[in-house]
Coordinates of C-alpha atoms in Angstrom, one line a residue:
M1 CA -20.2 -108.6 -52.7
S2 CA -18.4 -106.6 -55.4
Q3 CA -16.4 -103.4 -54.2
E4 CA -18.6 -101.4 -56.2
T5 CA -21.6 -102.7 -54.3
Q6 CA -19.7 -102.1 -51.1
N7 CA -18.8 -98.5 -52.0
S8 CA -22.5 -97.8 -52.8
G9 CA -23.6 -99.2 -49.6
V10 CA -21.3 -96.9 -47.7
K11 CA -22.3 -93.8 -49.6
E12 CA -26.1 -94.7 -48.9
T13 CA -25.1 -95.2 -45.1
Q14 CA -23.3 -91.7 -45.3
R15 CA -26.1 -89.9 -47.0
A16 CA -28.6 -91.4 -44.3
A17 CA -26.6 -90.3 -41.6
K18 CA -26.2 -86.7 -43.2
D19 CA -30.0 -86.4 -43.5
A20 CA -30.6 -87.4 -40.1
S21 CA -28.2 -84.8 -38.8
T22 CA -30.4 -82.1 -40.1
E23 CA -33.0 -83.3 -37.9
K24 CA -30.9 -84.5 -34.9
P25 CA -27.7 -82.8 -34.3
A26 CA -26.3 -85.4 -32.1
A27 CA -26.2 -87.7 -35.0
Q28 CA -23.6 -85.6 -37.0
A29 CA -20.8 -87.4 -35.7
Q30 CA -21.9 -90.5 -38.0
D31 CA -21.0 -88.6 -41.0
Q32 CA -17.5 -87.8 -39.6
P33 CA -14.2 -89.8 -40.1
A34 CA -13.5 -92.1 -37.3
A35 CA -11.5 -90.1 -34.7
A36 CA -9.2 -91.4 -32.0
P37 CA -11.1 -92.2 -28.8
K38 CA -11.3 -89.4 -26.3
G39 CA -11.5 -91.6 -23.4
L40 CA -11.7 -95.1 -21.9
P41 CA -14.7 -97.3 -21.4
L42 CA -14.7 -96.9 -17.7
D43 CA -13.9 -93.2 -17.5
G44 CA -16.2 -91.5 -14.8
I45 CA -16.3 -94.8 -12.6
R46 CA -14.9 -94.3 -9.1
V47 CA -13.8 -97.3 -7.2
V48 CA -13.0 -97.7 -3.6
D49 CA -10.4 -100.7 -3.0
V50 CA -10.3 -101.4 0.8
G51 CA -9.1 -105.1 0.2
N52 CA -5.8 -106.7 0.9
F53 CA -3.3 -108.5 -1.3
I54 CA -4.5 -109.8 -4.7
A55 CA -7.9 -111.7 -4.1
G56 CA -10.4 -108.9 -5.0
P57 CA -8.1 -106.0 -5.3
Y58 CA -6.9 -107.3 -8.7
A59 CA -10.3 -106.7 -10.0
A60 CA -9.9 -103.0 -9.2
S61 CA -6.4 -103.1 -11.1
I62 CA -8.4 -104.2 -14.1
L63 CA -10.9 -101.7 -14.0
S64 CA -8.3 -98.9 -13.4
E65 CA -6.4 -99.9 -16.8
F66 CA -9.8 -99.1 -18.6
G67 CA -10.2 -95.7 -17.0
A68 CA -11.9 -96.3 -13.5
E69 CA -10.5 -94.1 -10.8
V70 CA -9.4 -96.3 -8.1
Y71 CA -8.9 -94.9 -4.4
K72 CA -6.9 -97.5 -2.6
V73 CA -8.0 -97.1 1.0
E74 CA -5.2 -98.2 3.5
Y75 CA -4.7 -98.4 7.1
P76 CA -2.5 -95.4 7.9
I77 CA 0.3 -97.0 9.8
A78 CA 1.4 -99.8 7.3
G79 CA -1.1 -99.8 4.5
D80 CA -1.9 -103.0 2.6
P81 CA 0.1 -106.1 3.7
M82 CA 1.0 -106.5 -0.1
R83 CA 3.3 -103.6 0.4
A84 CA 5.7 -106.0 2.3
L85 CA 5.2 -108.9 0.0
G86 CA 7.7 -109.9 -2.4
T87 CA 11.2 -108.4 -3.6
P88 CA 12.1 -105.2 -1.8
S89 CA 12.3 -102.0 -4.2
R90 CA 14.2 -98.5 -3.7
R91 CA 10.9 -97.3 -2.2
Q92 CA 10.8 -98.3 1.6
D93 CA 6.8 -99.0 1.6
S94 CA 6.5 -100.7 -1.8
T95 CA 7.8 -104.1 -3.0
L96 CA 8.0 -105.0 -6.8
F97 CA 4.8 -107.2 -6.2
W98 CA 3.1 -103.9 -4.9
L99 CA 4.5 -101.7 -7.7
S100 CA 3.2 -104.2 -10.4
E101 CA -0.3 -105.1 -8.7
A102 CA -1.3 -101.9 -7.1
R103 CA -0.8 -99.8 -10.6
N104 CA -3.0 -96.9 -11.4
R105 CA -4.3 -96.3 -7.9
K106 CA -4.6 -93.4 -5.5
S107 CA -3.6 -94.1 -2.0
V108 CA -5.9 -92.7 0.7
T109 CA -5.3 -93.6 4.3
I110 CA -8.3 -94.0 6.3
N111 CA -8.6 -95.8 10.0
L112 CA -11.7 -97.6 9.5
R113 CA -11.4 -98.9 13.1
Q114 CA -12.0 -95.4 14.4
P115 CA -15.7 -94.1 14.3
T116 CA -14.5 -91.0 12.8
G117 CA -12.6 -92.9 10.1
A118 CA -15.5 -95.1 9.2
K119 CA -17.8 -92.0 8.9
L120 CA -15.4 -90.4 6.7
F121 CA -15.2 -93.7 4.7
R122 CA -18.9 -93.7 4.2
K123 CA -18.7 -90.2 2.9
L124 CA -16.0 -91.2 0.3
V125 CA -18.1 -94.1 -0.7
A126 CA -21.3 -92.1 -1.3
K127 CA -19.3 -90.3 -4.1
C128 CA -18.3 -93.5 -5.7
D129 CA -19.7 -96.2 -7.7
V130 CA -17.9 -99.5 -6.7
V131 CA -16.4 -100.8 -3.4
V132 CA -13.8 -103.9 -3.5
E133 CA -13.4 -105.6 -0.1
S134 CA -11.7 -108.9 0.7
F135 CA -12.2 -109.1 4.7
R136 CA -13.6 -112.2 6.5
P137 CA -17.5 -111.9 6.6
G138 CA -18.7 -109.5 9.4
T139 CA -15.5 -107.4 9.5
M140 CA -16.8 -104.5 7.4
E141 CA -20.3 -104.8 9.5
S142 CA -18.0 -104.5 12.8
W143 CA -16.8 -101.1 11.7
G144 CA -20.1 -99.7 10.6
V145 CA -19.2 -99.8 6.8
G146 CA -20.7 -103.1 5.8
W147 CA -23.1 -103.4 2.8
E148 CA -26.5 -102.4 4.6
D149 CA -24.6 -99.2 5.8
L150 CA -23.1 -98.3 2.7
R151 CA -26.3 -98.8 0.6
K152 CA -28.0 -96.4 2.9
D153 CA -25.8 -93.6 1.7
N154 CA -25.5 -94.8 -2.1
P155 CA -28.4 -97.0 -3.2
G156 CA -26.7 -97.3 -6.7
L157 CA -23.5 -98.9 -4.9
V158 CA -21.8 -102.0 -6.4
M159 CA -20.0 -103.9 -3.8
L160 CA -17.6 -106.7 -4.7
R161 CA -17.0 -108.9 -1.6
V162 CA -14.2 -111.7 -1.9
T163 CA -13.5 -114.2 0.8
G164 CA -12.0 -117.7 0.9
Y165 CA -15.3 -119.4 1.2
G166 CA -18.1 -116.8 0.5
Q167 CA -20.4 -114.9 2.7
T168 CA -22.5 -118.0 3.6
G169 CA -22.1 -121.6 4.7
P170 CA -20.5 -123.3 7.3
F171 CA -16.8 -122.6 6.3
K172 CA -17.7 -118.7 5.8
D173 CA -15.4 -117.8 8.9
H174 CA -12.4 -120.0 7.8
R175 CA -9.2 -117.9 6.8
G176 CA -8.9 -118.1 3.0
F177 CA -5.5 -118.2 1.1
A178 CA -4.9 -119.1 -2.7
H179 CA -3.1 -122.1 -1.6
L180 CA -6.2 -123.5 0.5
A181 CA -8.4 -122.3 -2.5
H182 CA -6.4 -124.5 -4.8
A183 CA -6.8 -127.6 -2.5
F184 CA -10.6 -127.0 -1.4
G185 CA -11.4 -126.2 -5.0
G186 CA -10.1 -129.5 -6.3
L187 CA -7.2 -128.1 -8.4
A188 CA -4.3 -129.2 -6.2
Y189 CA -5.7 -132.8 -6.1
L190 CA -4.8 -133.1 -9.8
C191 CA -1.2 -131.6 -9.6
G192 CA 1.7 -133.9 -9.7
F193 CA 2.3 -137.6 -10.7
P194 CA 0.4 -140.6 -10.1
G195 CA 0.9 -142.0 -6.5
Q196 CA 3.0 -139.1 -5.4
T197 CA 2.2 -136.1 -3.1
P198 CA 0.1 -133.5 -4.8
T199 CA 2.0 -130.5 -5.9
I200 CA 1.0 -126.5 -5.8
P201 CA -0.3 -125.5 -9.2
G202 CA 2.7 -122.8 -9.3
P203 CA 4.3 -120.8 -6.7
N204 CA 2.0 -117.7 -7.6
P205 CA -1.2 -117.2 -5.9
L206 CA -3.3 -118.3 -9.0
A207 CA -6.7 -118.5 -7.3
D208 CA -6.4 -114.8 -6.1
Y209 CA -6.1 -113.6 -9.7
M210 CA -8.8 -115.9 -10.9
V211 CA -11.5 -114.9 -8.3
S212 CA -10.6 -111.3 -9.2
L213 CA -11.3 -112.1 -12.8
Y214 CA -14.7 -113.2 -11.9
G215 CA -15.2 -110.2 -9.5
A216 CA -14.4 -107.8 -12.4
I217 CA -17.0 -109.5 -14.5
G218 CA -19.5 -109.4 -11.6
I219 CA -18.7 -105.4 -11.3
M220 CA -19.4 -105.0 -15.1
L221 CA -22.6 -107.0 -14.9
A222 CA -23.8 -105.2 -11.6
L223 CA -23.0 -101.6 -13.4
R224 CA -24.9 -102.7 -16.5
H225 CA -27.9 -103.6 -14.2
R226 CA -27.5 -100.4 -12.3
E227 CA -27.6 -98.4 -15.7
Q228 CA -31.0 -100.1 -16.5
T229 CA -32.7 -99.9 -13.1
G230 CA -30.7 -97.5 -11.1
R231 CA -30.2 -99.9 -8.4
G232 CA -26.9 -101.4 -6.9
Q233 CA -26.0 -104.7 -5.5
Y234 CA -23.3 -106.8 -3.9
I235 CA -21.2 -109.5 -5.6
D236 CA -20.4 -112.5 -3.2
I237 CA -17.8 -114.9 -4.3
G238 CA -15.5 -117.4 -2.5
T239 CA -11.9 -117.8 -4.1
Y240 CA -12.3 -121.5 -4.1
E241 CA -15.5 -121.1 -6.3
A242 CA -13.3 -119.6 -9.0
V243 CA -11.2 -122.7 -8.9
F244 CA -13.7 -125.1 -8.9
R245 CA -15.5 -123.4 -11.9
Q246 CA -12.3 -124.1 -14.2
L247 CA -12.5 -127.9 -13.8
D248 CA -14.2 -128.8 -17.1
E249 CA -16.3 -131.8 -17.0
M250 CA -15.1 -133.4 -13.8
A251 CA -18.4 -132.6 -11.8
T252 CA -20.5 -133.9 -14.6
A253 CA -18.4 -137.0 -15.1
Y254 CA -18.4 -137.9 -11.4
G255 CA -22.4 -137.1 -11.0
L256 CA -23.0 -139.2 -14.0
H257 CA -20.4 -142.2 -13.5
G258 CA -18.6 -141.8 -10.2
K259 CA -15.3 -141.0 -12.1
I260 CA -12.6 -139.4 -10.1
R261 CA -9.7 -137.8 -12.3
E262 CA -6.4 -138.5 -10.7
R263 CA -3.0 -136.9 -11.0
E264 CA -1.6 -137.5 -14.6
G265 CA 1.7 -135.9 -14.3
A266 CA 3.0 -134.1 -17.3
G267 CA 0.7 -135.9 -19.4
T268 CA -3.0 -136.6 -19.7
I269 CA -5.2 -139.9 -20.2
I270 CA -7.1 -138.4 -22.9
A271 CA -4.3 -137.8 -25.4
C272 CA -0.7 -139.1 -26.6
P273 CA 1.9 -137.7 -26.9
H274 CA 0.5 -134.9 -24.7
G275 CA 3.1 -133.5 -22.2
H276 CA 6.5 -132.0 -21.4
F277 CA 9.5 -133.1 -23.2
R278 CA 13.2 -132.2 -22.5
T279 CA 15.5 -131.3 -25.4
K280 CA 19.3 -131.5 -26.0
D281 CA 20.2 -128.3 -24.4
D282 CA 18.4 -129.0 -21.2
K283 CA 15.3 -127.0 -22.0
W284 CA 11.6 -128.2 -22.3
V285 CA 8.9 -128.1 -24.7
A286 CA 5.0 -128.9 -24.6
I287 CA 3.6 -131.1 -27.3
A288 CA 0.1 -131.7 -27.7
C289 CA -1.1 -134.3 -30.2
T290 CA -4.9 -134.6 -29.5
N291 CA -5.9 -136.8 -32.6
D292 CA -4.6 -139.1 -35.0
K293 CA -4.0 -136.5 -37.6
M294 CA -1.7 -134.5 -35.4
F295 CA 0.3 -137.5 -34.4
A296 CA 0.6 -138.5 -38.1
R297 CA 2.4 -135.1 -38.9
L298 CA 4.6 -135.7 -35.6
A299 CA 5.7 -139.1 -36.8
E300 CA 5.8 -138.8 -40.5
D301 CA 6.8 -135.2 -41.2
A302 CA 8.7 -134.1 -38.2
M303 CA 10.4 -137.4 -36.9
Q304 CA 10.5 -139.0 -40.2
R305 CA 9.4 -142.4 -38.8
P306 CA 6.0 -143.1 -40.7
E307 CA 5.9 -146.5 -39.4
L308 CA 5.0 -145.1 -35.9
A309 CA 1.6 -143.6 -37.5
A310 CA 0.6 -147.0 -39.1
E311 CA -2.9 -148.3 -37.9
G312 CA -0.9 -151.6 -36.6
T313 CA 1.4 -149.6 -34.2
F314 CA 0.5 -146.2 -32.9
G315 CA -1.5 -144.5 -35.7
L316 CA -4.9 -145.0 -33.9
K317 CA -5.6 -143.0 -30.7
H318 CA -6.7 -146.0 -28.4
K319 CA -3.4 -147.7 -29.2
R320 CA -1.4 -144.8 -28.2
L321 CA -3.3 -144.5 -25.2
A322 CA -2.8 -148.1 -24.2
A323 CA 0.9 -147.6 -24.9
H324 CA 1.5 -144.2 -23.8
E325 CA 4.5 -144.8 -21.7
E326 CA 6.3 -146.3 -25.0
V327 CA 4.9 -143.5 -27.1
D328 CA 6.3 -140.9 -24.5
R329 CA 9.6 -142.6 -24.3
I330 CA 10.2 -142.7 -28.2
V331 CA 9.1 -139.0 -28.8
G332 CA 11.2 -138.0 -25.6
D333 CA 14.3 -139.8 -27.0
W334 CA 13.6 -137.8 -30.3
T335 CA 13.1 -134.5 -28.6
A336 CA 16.4 -135.1 -26.6
S337 CA 18.5 -135.4 -29.8
M338 CA 17.9 -131.8 -30.7
T339 CA 18.2 -128.2 -29.2
R340 CA 14.9 -126.5 -28.3
D341 CA 15.1 -124.1 -31.4
E342 CA 16.0 -127.0 -33.9
L343 CA 12.9 -129.0 -32.4
M344 CA 10.6 -126.1 -32.6
E345 CA 11.5 -125.5 -36.3
K346 CA 11.0 -129.1 -37.3
C347 CA 7.5 -129.3 -35.5
L348 CA 6.2 -126.0 -36.7
A349 CA 7.2 -126.7 -40.3
A350 CA 5.2 -129.9 -39.9
Q351 CA 2.2 -128.2 -38.3
V352 CA 2.7 -130.1 -35.0
P353 CA 1.2 -128.4 -31.9
I354 CA 4.4 -127.5 -29.8
G355 CA 5.4 -124.6 -27.6
A356 CA 8.4 -123.7 -25.4
L357 CA 8.2 -124.2 -21.8
N358 CA 9.3 -120.6 -20.9
S359 CA 11.1 -119.3 -18.0
I360 CA 10.7 -115.5 -17.2
A361 CA 13.9 -115.0 -19.0
D362 CA 12.6 -116.6 -22.1
I363 CA 9.6 -114.6 -22.1
F364 CA 11.7 -111.4 -21.9
A365 CA 13.5 -112.4 -24.9
D366 CA 10.6 -113.8 -26.8
P367 CA 9.6 -111.7 -29.9
H368 CA 5.9 -112.5 -29.7
Y369 CA 5.8 -111.1 -26.2
Q370 CA 7.5 -108.1 -27.6
A371 CA 5.3 -107.8 -30.6
R372 CA 2.1 -107.9 -28.4
S373 CA 3.3 -105.4 -25.8
N374 CA 2.8 -108.1 -23.0
L375 CA 5.6 -106.4 -21.2
V376 CA 5.3 -102.5 -20.3
T377 CA 8.3 -100.6 -18.9
V378 CA 7.1 -97.8 -16.6
N379 CA 9.6 -95.1 -15.4
D380 CA 8.8 -94.1 -11.6
P381 CA 10.6 -91.2 -10.2
D382 CA 11.3 -93.0 -7.0
V383 CA 12.3 -96.7 -8.3
G384 CA 13.4 -95.9 -11.8
E385 CA 12.3 -98.1 -14.8
I386 CA 10.3 -101.2 -13.8
T387 CA 8.9 -103.7 -16.3
V388 CA 5.4 -105.2 -15.4
P389 CA 2.8 -107.1 -17.5
G390 CA 0.8 -105.4 -20.2
V391 CA -2.8 -104.7 -20.3
I392 CA -5.3 -107.4 -21.5
P393 CA -7.8 -107.8 -22.9
R394 CA -6.7 -105.7 -26.0
L395 CA -9.5 -103.2 -27.2
S396 CA -9.4 -102.1 -30.7
E397 CA -10.8 -98.7 -30.0
T398 CA -10.2 -98.1 -26.3
P399 CA -7.2 -100.1 -25.1
G400 CA -6.3 -99.9 -21.5
R401 CA -3.2 -98.2 -20.2
V402 CA -0.7 -98.3 -17.2
E403 CA -0.5 -94.8 -16.0
H404 CA 1.7 -95.3 -13.2
L405 CA 3.1 -98.0 -10.8
G406 CA 1.6 -98.8 -7.1
P407 CA 1.7 -95.5 -5.2
P408 CA 3.4 -94.4 -1.9
L409 CA 1.3 -94.8 1.1
G410 CA -1.3 -92.0 1.3
N411 CA 0.0 -90.1 -1.6
M412 CA -3.4 -88.8 -2.4
T413 CA -5.2 -88.6 0.9
D414 CA -5.4 -84.9 1.4
K415 CA -6.1 -84.4 -2.4
V416 CA -8.8 -86.8 -2.7
L417 CA -10.5 -85.9 0.7
G418 CA -10.0 -82.3 -0.1
E419 CA -11.1 -82.1 -3.6
L420 CA -13.8 -84.9 -3.6
L421 CA -15.2 -84.4 0.1
G422 CA -14.5 -80.8 0.4
M423 CA -12.4 -81.2 3.6
T424 CA -10.6 -78.1 4.7
A425 CA -7.0 -77.9 5.4
A426 CA -7.9 -77.4 9.2
E427 CA -10.1 -80.7 9.1
L428 CA -7.3 -82.6 7.5
A429 CA -4.9 -81.6 10.0
E430 CA -7.1 -82.8 12.8
F431 CA -7.4 -86.2 11.1
H432 CA -3.8 -86.6 10.9
K433 CA -3.2 -85.6 14.4
N434 CA -5.7 -88.1 15.7
H435 CA -4.3 -90.8 13.3
V436 CA -7.8 -91.0 11.4
V437 CA -6.0 -90.8 8.2

């Protein structure tokens, strides 16, 4: 399409919009230059996060980054146990874990174990759109604030219920942790080297983050359904299910052929070379040659050893796989002859798929992380400057934000209950006296 044709089309669109504006004033904005967004996608959505740790509550974090107002309901004495998990900070009730992952929340303390507290919680939920909880099945019901109780007060409520094994099934009452989800979900079985003890897939609670991502998707789907019908619903997801859903074709391959994938170490049985390789300066890189063309670029252009890519040696994938130990040794010897920077330069110039195995120190120094704002520094009045992971996904028109770090325990109790629920100063004082809040 020519530039003239494009301009003509734009003018026609603008004229049509202007004509429409004489009949429908609300359409006038179409004839205006694009303005900066006034708000975020979830502005006006209120979320009550009554869960603990990461599984579930991380979904509330995602929603908060895009405009949702999140009330973190905590036990008045000690709050969410995540406050004590990880590296201590200058604030007595907040570790670095808490400061990072409880971002953008307002802490409201309510004792759900007291009938008065449960009643107060129900009043709060009646004013909100979403509840996130991560207690074992039946716990919320035992306090009188389960799904059936809450939906009576708020028929449009969306409730995310994250547990280790889901709300149903023979294991529903078992305690759930990320480490157990990695095991039960099938991921940990794959981690490590052949014939050796399966390893943990990283020291972080990966499954907790994964289940929360699915939880956030579920919340958005349920909110869309409510928008169409006016009806709320609950979302039931077990942490192990989020892990299991990531195991590509494993279920299909076993169902059809009885194939059980085993531990493959730093490589894989479906491509070669495809693994981790040490460099001269004792650093590591990942190389992923998944087809013959990629290996040819590695052998001929980067390594300057075209004989390796000949059909009679390792040029064909099936021959590389049959001799994967020898191929990995040859490549490993070559990578060990250079520093990581030298190796990266050679491979990138030859269009060989390569990436650095980054430590957190590498990440802080990496220009790509900086250019993408993957690290955000927030200045907190109590603890000073703290760097946290940036917001993803990155929306072009309404990008998310980190307004503040995880809050002090109960920092917004009186304000939220007073302004949102209309509680008087005398009522709040009585609640505090009786340890309801």
